[in-house]
Short mmCIF file of C-alpha atoms in Angstrom, two decimals:
data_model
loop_
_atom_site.label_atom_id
_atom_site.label_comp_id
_atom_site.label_asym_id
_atom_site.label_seq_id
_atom_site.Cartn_x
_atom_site.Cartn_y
_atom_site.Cartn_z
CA UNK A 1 65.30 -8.07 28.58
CA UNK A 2 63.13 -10.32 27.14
CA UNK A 3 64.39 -13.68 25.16
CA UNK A 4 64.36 -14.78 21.81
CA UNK A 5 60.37 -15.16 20.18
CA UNK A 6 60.35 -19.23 19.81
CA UNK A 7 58.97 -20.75 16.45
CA UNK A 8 55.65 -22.57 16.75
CA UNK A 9 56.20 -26.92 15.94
CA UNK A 10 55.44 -26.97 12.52
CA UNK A 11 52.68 -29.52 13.20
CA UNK A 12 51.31 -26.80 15.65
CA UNK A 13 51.43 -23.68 13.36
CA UNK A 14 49.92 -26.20 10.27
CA UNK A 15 47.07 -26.99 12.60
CA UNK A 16 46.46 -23.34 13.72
CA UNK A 17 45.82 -21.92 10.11
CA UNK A 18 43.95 -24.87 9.45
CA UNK A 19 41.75 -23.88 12.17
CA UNK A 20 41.52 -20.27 10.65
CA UNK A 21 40.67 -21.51 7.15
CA UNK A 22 38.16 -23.44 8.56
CA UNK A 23 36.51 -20.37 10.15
CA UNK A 24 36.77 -18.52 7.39
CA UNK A 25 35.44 -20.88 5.29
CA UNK A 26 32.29 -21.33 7.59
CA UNK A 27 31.64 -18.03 7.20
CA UNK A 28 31.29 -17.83 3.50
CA UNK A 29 28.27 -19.24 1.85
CA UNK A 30 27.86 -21.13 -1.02
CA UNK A 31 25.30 -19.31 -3.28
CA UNK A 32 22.86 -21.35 -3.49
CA UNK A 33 22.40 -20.98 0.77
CA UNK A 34 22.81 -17.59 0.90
CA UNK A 35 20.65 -16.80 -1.34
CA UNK A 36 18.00 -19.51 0.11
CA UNK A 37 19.10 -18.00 3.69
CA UNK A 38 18.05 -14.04 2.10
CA UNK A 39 15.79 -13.88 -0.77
CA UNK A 40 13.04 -14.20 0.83
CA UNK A 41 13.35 -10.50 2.05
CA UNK A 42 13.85 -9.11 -1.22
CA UNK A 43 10.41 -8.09 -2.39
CA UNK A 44 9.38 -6.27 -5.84
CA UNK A 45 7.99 -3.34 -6.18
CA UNK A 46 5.04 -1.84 -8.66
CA UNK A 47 3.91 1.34 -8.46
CA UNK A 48 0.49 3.26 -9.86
CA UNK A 49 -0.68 6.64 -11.41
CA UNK A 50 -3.61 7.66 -10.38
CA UNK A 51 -5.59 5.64 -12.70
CA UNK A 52 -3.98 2.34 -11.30
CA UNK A 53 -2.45 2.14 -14.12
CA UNK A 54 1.39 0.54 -13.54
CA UNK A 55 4.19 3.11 -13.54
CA UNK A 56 7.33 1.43 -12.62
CA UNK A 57 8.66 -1.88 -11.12
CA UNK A 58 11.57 -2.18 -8.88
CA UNK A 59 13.25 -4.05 -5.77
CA UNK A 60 12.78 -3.03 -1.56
CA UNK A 61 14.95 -5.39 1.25
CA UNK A 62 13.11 -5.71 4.33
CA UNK A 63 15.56 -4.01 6.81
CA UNK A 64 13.25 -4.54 10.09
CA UNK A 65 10.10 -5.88 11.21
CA UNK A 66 7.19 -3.99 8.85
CA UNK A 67 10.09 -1.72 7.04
CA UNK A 68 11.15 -1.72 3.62
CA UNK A 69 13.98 0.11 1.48
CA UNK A 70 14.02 1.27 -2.08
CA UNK A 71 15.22 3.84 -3.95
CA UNK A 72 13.47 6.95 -4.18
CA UNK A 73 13.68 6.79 -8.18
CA UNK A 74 11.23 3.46 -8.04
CA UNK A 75 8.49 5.75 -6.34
CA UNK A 76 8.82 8.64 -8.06
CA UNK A 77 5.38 10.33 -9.64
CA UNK A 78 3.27 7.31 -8.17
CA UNK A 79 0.04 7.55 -6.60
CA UNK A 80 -0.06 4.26 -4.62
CA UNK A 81 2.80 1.31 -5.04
CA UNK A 82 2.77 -2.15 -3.62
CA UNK A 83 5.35 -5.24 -2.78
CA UNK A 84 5.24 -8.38 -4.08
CA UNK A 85 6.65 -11.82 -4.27
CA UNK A 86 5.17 -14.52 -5.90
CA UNK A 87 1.43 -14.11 -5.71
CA UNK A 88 1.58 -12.48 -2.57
CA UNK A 89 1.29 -8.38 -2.08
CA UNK A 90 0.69 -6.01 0.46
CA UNK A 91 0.02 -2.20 0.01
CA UNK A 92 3.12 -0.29 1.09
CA UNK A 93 3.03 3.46 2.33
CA UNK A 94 6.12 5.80 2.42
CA UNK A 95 7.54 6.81 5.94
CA UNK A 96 11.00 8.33 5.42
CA UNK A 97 12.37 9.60 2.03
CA UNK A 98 15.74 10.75 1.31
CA UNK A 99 15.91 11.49 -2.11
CA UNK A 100 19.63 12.88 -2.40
CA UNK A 101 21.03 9.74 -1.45
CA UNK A 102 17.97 8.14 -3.04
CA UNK A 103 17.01 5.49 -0.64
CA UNK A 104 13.48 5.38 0.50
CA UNK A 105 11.79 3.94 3.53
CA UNK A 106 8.46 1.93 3.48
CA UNK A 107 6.50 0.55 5.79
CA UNK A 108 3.48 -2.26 5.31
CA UNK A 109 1.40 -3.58 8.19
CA UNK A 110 1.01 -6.97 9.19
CA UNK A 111 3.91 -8.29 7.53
CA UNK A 112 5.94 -10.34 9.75
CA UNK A 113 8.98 -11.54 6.92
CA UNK A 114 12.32 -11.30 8.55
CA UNK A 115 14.61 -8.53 8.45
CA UNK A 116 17.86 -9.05 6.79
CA UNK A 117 21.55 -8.96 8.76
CA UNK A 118 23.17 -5.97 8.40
CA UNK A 119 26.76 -5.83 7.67
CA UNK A 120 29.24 -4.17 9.93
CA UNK A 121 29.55 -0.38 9.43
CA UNK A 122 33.03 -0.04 7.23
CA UNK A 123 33.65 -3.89 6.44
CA UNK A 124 33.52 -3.49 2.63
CA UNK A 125 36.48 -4.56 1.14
CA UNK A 126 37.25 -4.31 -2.67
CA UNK A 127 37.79 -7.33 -3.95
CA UNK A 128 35.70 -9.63 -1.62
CA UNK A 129 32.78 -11.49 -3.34
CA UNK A 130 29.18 -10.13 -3.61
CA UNK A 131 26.01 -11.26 -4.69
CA UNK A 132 23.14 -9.07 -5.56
CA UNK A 133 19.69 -10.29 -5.54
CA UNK A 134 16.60 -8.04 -7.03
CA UNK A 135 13.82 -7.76 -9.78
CA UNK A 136 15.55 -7.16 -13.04
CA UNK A 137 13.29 -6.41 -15.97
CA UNK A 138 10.42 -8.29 -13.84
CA UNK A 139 12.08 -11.32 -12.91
CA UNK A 140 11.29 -12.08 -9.40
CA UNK A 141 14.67 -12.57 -6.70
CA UNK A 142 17.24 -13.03 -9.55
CA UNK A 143 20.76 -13.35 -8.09
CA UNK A 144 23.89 -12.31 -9.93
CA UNK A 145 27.36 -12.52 -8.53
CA UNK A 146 30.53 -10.67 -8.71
CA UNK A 147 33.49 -8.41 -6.76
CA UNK A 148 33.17 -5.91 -5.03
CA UNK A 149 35.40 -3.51 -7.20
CA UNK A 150 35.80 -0.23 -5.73
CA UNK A 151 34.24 2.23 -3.09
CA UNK A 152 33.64 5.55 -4.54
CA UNK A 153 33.56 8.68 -2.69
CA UNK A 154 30.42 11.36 -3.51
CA UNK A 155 26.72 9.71 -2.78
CA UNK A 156 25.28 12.79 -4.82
CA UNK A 157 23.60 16.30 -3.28
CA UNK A 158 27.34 17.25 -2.82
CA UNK A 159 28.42 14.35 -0.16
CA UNK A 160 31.88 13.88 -0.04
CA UNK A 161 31.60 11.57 2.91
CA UNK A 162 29.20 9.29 0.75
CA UNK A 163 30.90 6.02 -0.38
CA UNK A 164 29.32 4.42 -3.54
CA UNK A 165 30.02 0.68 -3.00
CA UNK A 166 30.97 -0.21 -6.89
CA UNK A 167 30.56 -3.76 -8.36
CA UNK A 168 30.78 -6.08 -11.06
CA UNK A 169 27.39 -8.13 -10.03
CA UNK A 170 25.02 -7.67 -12.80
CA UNK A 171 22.20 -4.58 -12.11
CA UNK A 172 19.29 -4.09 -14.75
CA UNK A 173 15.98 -2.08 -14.38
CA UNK A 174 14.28 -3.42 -11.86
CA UNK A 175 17.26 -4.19 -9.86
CA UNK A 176 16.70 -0.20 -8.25
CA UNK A 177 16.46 -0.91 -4.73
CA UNK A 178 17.48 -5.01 -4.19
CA UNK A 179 20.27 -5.75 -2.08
CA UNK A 180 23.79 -6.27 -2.60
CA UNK A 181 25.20 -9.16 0.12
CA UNK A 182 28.27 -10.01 1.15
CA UNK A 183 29.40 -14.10 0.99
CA UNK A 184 28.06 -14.24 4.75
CA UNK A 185 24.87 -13.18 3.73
CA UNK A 186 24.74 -10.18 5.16
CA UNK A 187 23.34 -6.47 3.22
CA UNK A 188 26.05 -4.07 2.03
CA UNK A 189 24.21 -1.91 0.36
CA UNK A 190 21.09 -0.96 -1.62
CA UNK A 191 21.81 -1.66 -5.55
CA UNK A 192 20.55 1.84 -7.20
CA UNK A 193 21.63 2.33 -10.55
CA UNK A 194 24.74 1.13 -13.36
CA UNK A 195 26.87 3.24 -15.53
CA UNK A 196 24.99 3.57 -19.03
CA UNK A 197 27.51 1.96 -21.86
CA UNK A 198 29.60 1.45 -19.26
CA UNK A 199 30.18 -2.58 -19.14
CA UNK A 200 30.20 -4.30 -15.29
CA UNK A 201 30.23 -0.82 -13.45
CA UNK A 202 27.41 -0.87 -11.23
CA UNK A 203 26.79 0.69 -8.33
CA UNK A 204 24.80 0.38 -4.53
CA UNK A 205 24.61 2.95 -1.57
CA UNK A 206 26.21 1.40 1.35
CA UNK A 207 24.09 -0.32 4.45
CA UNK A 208 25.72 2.70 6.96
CA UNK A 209 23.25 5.36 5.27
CA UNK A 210 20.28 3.02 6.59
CA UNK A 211 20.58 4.41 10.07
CA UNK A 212 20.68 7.95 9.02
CA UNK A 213 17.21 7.68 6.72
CA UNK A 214 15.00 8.94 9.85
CA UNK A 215 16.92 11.85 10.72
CA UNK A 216 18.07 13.53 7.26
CA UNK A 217 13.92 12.42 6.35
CA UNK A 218 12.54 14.68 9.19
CA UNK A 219 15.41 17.60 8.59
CA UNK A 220 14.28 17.89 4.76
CA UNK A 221 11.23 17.72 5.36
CA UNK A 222 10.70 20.58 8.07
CA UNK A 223 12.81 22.71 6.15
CA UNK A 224 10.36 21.79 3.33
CA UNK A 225 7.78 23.16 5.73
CA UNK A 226 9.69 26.61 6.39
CA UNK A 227 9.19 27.27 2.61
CA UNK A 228 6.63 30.24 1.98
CA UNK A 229 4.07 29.23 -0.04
CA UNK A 230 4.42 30.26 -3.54
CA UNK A 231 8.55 29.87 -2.80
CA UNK A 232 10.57 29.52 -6.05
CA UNK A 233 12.67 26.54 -4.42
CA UNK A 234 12.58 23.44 -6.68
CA UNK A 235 11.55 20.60 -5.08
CA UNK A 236 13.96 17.28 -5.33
CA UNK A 237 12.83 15.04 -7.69
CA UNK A 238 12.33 11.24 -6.87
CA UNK A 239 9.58 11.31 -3.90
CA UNK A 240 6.21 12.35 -2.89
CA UNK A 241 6.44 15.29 -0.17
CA UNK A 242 3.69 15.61 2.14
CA UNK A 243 -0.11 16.35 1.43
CA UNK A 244 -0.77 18.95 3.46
CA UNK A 245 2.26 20.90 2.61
CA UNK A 246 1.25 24.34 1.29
CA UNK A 247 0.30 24.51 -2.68
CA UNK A 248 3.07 26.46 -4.61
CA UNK A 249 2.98 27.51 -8.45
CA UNK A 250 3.05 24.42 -10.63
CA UNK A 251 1.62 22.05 -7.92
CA UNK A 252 -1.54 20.54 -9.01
CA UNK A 253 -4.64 18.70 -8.09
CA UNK A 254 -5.41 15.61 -9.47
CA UNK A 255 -8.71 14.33 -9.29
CA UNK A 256 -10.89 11.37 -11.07
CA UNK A 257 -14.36 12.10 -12.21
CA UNK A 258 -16.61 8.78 -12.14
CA UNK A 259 -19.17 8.54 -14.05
CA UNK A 260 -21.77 6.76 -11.64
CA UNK A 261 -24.16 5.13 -14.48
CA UNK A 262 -21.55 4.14 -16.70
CA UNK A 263 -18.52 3.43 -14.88
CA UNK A 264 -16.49 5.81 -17.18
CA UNK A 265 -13.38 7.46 -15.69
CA UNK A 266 -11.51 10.99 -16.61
CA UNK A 267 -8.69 12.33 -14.97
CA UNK A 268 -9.54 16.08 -14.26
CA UNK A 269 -6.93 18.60 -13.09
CA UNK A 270 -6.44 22.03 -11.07
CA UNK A 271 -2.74 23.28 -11.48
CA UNK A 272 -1.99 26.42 -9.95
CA UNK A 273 -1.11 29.06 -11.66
CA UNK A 274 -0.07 31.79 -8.98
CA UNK A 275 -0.23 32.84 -5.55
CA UNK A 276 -1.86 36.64 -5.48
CA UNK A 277 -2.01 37.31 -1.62
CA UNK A 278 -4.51 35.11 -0.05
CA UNK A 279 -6.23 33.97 -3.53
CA UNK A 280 -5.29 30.55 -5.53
CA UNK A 281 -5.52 30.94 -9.58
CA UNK A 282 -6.16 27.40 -11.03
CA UNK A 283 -6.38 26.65 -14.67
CA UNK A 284 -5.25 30.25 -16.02
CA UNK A 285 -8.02 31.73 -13.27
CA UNK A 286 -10.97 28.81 -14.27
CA UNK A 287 -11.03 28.40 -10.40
CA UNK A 288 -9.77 31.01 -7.98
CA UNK A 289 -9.44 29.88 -4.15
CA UNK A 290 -8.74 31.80 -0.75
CA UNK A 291 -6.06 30.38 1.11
CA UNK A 292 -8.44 28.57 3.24
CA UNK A 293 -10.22 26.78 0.71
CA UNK A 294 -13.25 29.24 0.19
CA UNK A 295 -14.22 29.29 -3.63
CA UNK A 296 -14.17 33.11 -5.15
CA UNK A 297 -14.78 32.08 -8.60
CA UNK A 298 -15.96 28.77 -11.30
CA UNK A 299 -15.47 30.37 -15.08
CA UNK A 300 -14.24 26.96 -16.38
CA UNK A 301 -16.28 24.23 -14.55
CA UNK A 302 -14.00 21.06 -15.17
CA UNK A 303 -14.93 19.26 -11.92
CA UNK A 304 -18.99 18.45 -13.54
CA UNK A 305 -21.40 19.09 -10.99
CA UNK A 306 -18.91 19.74 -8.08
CA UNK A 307 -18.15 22.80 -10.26
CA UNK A 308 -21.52 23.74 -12.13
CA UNK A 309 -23.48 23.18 -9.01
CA UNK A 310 -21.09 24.44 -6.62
CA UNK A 311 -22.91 27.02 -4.13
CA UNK A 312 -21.02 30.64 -3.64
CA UNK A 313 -18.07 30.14 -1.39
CA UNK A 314 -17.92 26.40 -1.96
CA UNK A 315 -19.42 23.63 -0.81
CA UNK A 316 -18.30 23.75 2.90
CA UNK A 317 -18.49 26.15 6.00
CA UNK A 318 -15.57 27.39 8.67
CA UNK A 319 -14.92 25.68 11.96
CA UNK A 320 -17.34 22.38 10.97
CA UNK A 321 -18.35 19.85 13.65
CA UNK A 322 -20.33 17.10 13.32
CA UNK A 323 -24.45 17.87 13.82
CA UNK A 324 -24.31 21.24 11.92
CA UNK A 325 -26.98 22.00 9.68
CA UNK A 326 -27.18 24.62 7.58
CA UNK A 327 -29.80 26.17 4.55
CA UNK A 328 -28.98 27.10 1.09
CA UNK A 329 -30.72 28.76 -1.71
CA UNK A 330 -28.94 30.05 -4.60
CA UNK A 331 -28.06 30.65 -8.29
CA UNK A 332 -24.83 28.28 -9.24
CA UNK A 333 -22.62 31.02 -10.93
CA UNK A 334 -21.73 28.76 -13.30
CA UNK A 335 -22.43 25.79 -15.63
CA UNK A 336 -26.44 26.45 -16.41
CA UNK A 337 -27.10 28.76 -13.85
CA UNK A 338 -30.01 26.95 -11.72
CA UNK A 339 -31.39 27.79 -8.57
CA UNK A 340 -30.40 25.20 -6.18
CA UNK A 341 -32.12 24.90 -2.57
CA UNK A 342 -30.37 22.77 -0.29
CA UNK A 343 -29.97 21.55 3.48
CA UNK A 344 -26.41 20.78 4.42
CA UNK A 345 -25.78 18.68 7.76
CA UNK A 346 -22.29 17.57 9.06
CA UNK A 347 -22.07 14.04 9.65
CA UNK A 348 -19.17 12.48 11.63
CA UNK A 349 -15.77 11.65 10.95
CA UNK A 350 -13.96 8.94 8.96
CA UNK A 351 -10.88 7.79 7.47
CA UNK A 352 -10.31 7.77 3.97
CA UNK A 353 -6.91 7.45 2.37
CA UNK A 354 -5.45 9.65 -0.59
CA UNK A 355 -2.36 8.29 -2.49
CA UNK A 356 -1.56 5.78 0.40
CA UNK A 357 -2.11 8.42 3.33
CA UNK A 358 -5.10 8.11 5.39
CA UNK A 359 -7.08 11.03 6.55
CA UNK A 360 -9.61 11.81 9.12
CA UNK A 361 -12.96 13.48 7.42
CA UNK A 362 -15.81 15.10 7.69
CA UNK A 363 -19.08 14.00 5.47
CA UNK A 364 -21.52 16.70 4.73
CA UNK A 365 -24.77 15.33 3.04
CA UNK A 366 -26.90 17.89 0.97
CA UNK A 367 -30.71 16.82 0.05
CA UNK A 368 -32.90 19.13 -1.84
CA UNK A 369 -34.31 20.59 -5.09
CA UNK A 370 -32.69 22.34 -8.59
CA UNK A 371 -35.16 24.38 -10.45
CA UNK A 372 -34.72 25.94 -13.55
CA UNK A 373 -33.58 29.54 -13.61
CA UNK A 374 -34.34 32.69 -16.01
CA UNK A 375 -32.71 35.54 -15.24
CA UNK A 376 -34.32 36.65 -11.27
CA UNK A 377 -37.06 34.06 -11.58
CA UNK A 378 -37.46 30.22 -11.83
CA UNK A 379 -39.18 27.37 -12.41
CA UNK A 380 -42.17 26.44 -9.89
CA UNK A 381 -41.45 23.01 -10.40
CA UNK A 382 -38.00 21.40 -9.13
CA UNK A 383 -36.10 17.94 -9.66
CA UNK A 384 -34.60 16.03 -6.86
CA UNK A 385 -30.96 16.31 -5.93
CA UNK A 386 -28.68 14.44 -3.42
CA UNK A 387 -24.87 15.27 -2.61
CA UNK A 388 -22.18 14.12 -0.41
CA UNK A 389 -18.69 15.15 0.31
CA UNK A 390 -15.75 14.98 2.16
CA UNK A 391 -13.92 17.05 3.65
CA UNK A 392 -10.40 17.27 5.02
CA UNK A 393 -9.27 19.44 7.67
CA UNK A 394 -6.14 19.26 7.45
CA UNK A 395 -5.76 19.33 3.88
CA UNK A 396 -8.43 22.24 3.66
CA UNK A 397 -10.08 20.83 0.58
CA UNK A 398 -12.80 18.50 -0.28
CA UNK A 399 -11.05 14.66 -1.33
CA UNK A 400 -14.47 13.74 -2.57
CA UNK A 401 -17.70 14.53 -4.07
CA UNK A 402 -20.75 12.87 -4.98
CA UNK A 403 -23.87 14.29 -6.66
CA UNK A 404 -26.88 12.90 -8.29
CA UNK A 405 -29.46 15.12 -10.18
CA UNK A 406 -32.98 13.54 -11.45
CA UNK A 407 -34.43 15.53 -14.21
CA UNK A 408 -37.39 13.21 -14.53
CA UNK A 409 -37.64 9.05 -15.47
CA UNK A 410 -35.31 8.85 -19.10
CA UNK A 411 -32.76 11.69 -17.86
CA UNK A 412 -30.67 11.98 -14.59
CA UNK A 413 -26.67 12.46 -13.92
CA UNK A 414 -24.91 10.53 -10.95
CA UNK A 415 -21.19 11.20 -11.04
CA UNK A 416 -18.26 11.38 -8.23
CA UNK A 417 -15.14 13.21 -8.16
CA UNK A 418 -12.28 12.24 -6.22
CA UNK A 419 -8.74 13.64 -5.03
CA UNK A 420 -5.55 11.10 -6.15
CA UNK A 421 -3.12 12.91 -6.13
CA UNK A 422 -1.22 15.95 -5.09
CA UNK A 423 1.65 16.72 -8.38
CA UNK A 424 4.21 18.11 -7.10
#
């Protein structure tokens, strides 16, 4: 049987909490440390349409070394997107989006800032003081303090198991995707969005989803690729899905046409329009594809001369490898209706990037002569014209186009058209 529990001295039990205060008060920083111990890895973010012109701004923590995370809502509908802080910026590419819990995954090369801690998996308490530090409205690493007032259950897409973190610390636009720290300095969560009208309730998605981001990423997006093409699905909103994923009604292709001598710019566009076995109707059936990328049909040329002087078939050949030559001499079936006579050859390959992702391609130069056509006949005399594309394999499409026609000394057209964008 044991004996009686004996009281601590009182001078012994006062020194023992003192010792515990002290600890706990070691690990709490003032704000003005923590948030010269974190912001630093709290970077901005500005995103692009296709004409670089800016789309939206918002906030990314740096979460390991080269790796970023956002919300999905900052990148939504860009074409390319960068981080900044101060006057410093890198370009940023996506790597693993999970738009139903809306946190996003970048990554940007050569960038060697610090990751932040992470806080312990289920150590938010409600009530303990938070500090969240972002890009509201534009203003770089703002920090804004409050509680940590409730933990919510339902992340969105139907998650239960999700647990908002709630809190009091002041969230604007911008804020989307900054980081919400405890008083060690350490990230709870990602700040995402506050309650419209709704006075101090704002809300973050809690540092535990940051582990799962690769795996739910790579699940949604091979059951993206188990979709059959022309699938009525609707795509989640909030993130760019993969390139080379099969078109499906509504998708379209957004290109740039450059004006060569005057530097002019105009977005042009092919949206498909339906899926009729293996053949692609664009623009109400002004271009008509196979599957493969083969050109049936031109009746509404919007691409300029990748349209009007586009060859029968298209501009490119099956199974290309580099050193292939081959000889063309036709009527363009649309536009004016010259004869062009061309030789094709297959140069090597290269890398050229399209909204952020780079891609290995294929250049195919064209050199010859466009004469003037009547009817069966034409012209004995021809003017000089030089072309150049590339082409992606794996996308099955050409991401660029250049052509230049001479007509004589005061008349001559030298224009480009390149891929941007894939709309989803």
């Amino acid at each position: 049987m044991s004996g009686p529990v004996k009281a601590l001295p009182l001078r012994a039990a006062s020194a023992f909490l003192g010792l515990a205060l002290a600890a706990g008060a070691a690990a709490a920083l003032e704000p003005e440390v923590l948030f010269s111990k974190v912001s630093s890895s709290v970077w901005a973010v500005r995103t692009f349409d296709a004409q670089e012109r800016p789309l939206r701004a918002g906030s990314a923590v740096v979460i390991a070394p080269g790796r970023l995370v956002t919300n999905c809502h900052v990148l939504a509908k860009a074409s390319s997107f960068v981080i900044k802080q101060d006057n410093v910026t890198y370009g940023a590419t996506l790597e693993f989006p999970d738009p139903v819990r809306d946190l996003c995954q970048i990554k940007v090369a050569n960038f060697t800032v610090p990751p932040v801690a992470l806080a312990p998996a289920g150590s938010a308490r409600v009530g303990q003081r938070v500090y969240a530090i972002g890009n509201p409205r534009g203003l770089e690493n703002t920090l804004s303090e409050g509680i940590l007032s409730g933990l919510r259950g339902g992340g969105g897409g139907g998650e239960p198991e999700a647990r908002l973190l709630q809190t009091t610390a002041a969230i604007s636009p911008g804020s989307s995707g900054g980081g919400l720290f405890d008083s060690e300095g350490r990230l709870l969560g990602i700040t995402t969005f506050a309650a419209r009208d709704g006075g101090s309730l704002n809300f973050a998605m809690p540092v535990e989803f940051l582990a799962e981001l690769p795996g739910r990423a790579k699940a949604m997006l091979e059951a993206r690729a188990r979709e059959p093409a022309g699938s009525s699905l609707r795509r989640v909103p909030g993130v760019e899905v993969p390139l080379n994923e099969p078109l499906r009604p509504g998708d379209a292709l957004e290109y740039v046409r450059i004006d060569k001598l005057t530097g002019n710019r105009s977005p042009v566009i092919y949206r498909l329009d339906k899926v009729n076995g293996d053949e692609l109707s664009f623009n109400m059936g002004g271009r008509v594809e196979k599957l493969g990328g083969e050109v049936v049909s031109v009746a509404s040329p919007a691409g300029g001369m990748f349209d009007t002087s586009s060859p029968p078939g298209g501009w490119v050949r099956k199974d290309m490898q580099p050193g292939m030559r081959w000889h063309l001499d036709y009527i363009a079936a649309s536009g004016d209706r010259l004869r062009h006579e061309l030789d094709a050859t297959v140069g090597g390959e290269r890398p050229f990037r399209v909204a952020g992702v780079e891609l290995n391609v294929l250049r195919i130069g064209y050199e010859g002569w466009i004469y003037a056509s009547y009817g069966t006949g034409a012209s004995l005399v021809g003017t000089r014209f030089v072309g150049s594309a590339l082409y992606s394999p794996e996308l099955g499409r050409i991401v660029r186009f250049e052509g230049e026609h001479r007509r004589g000394n005061s008349s001559a057209t030298s224009e480009a058209l390149e891929l941007v964008r894939i709309q989803r």
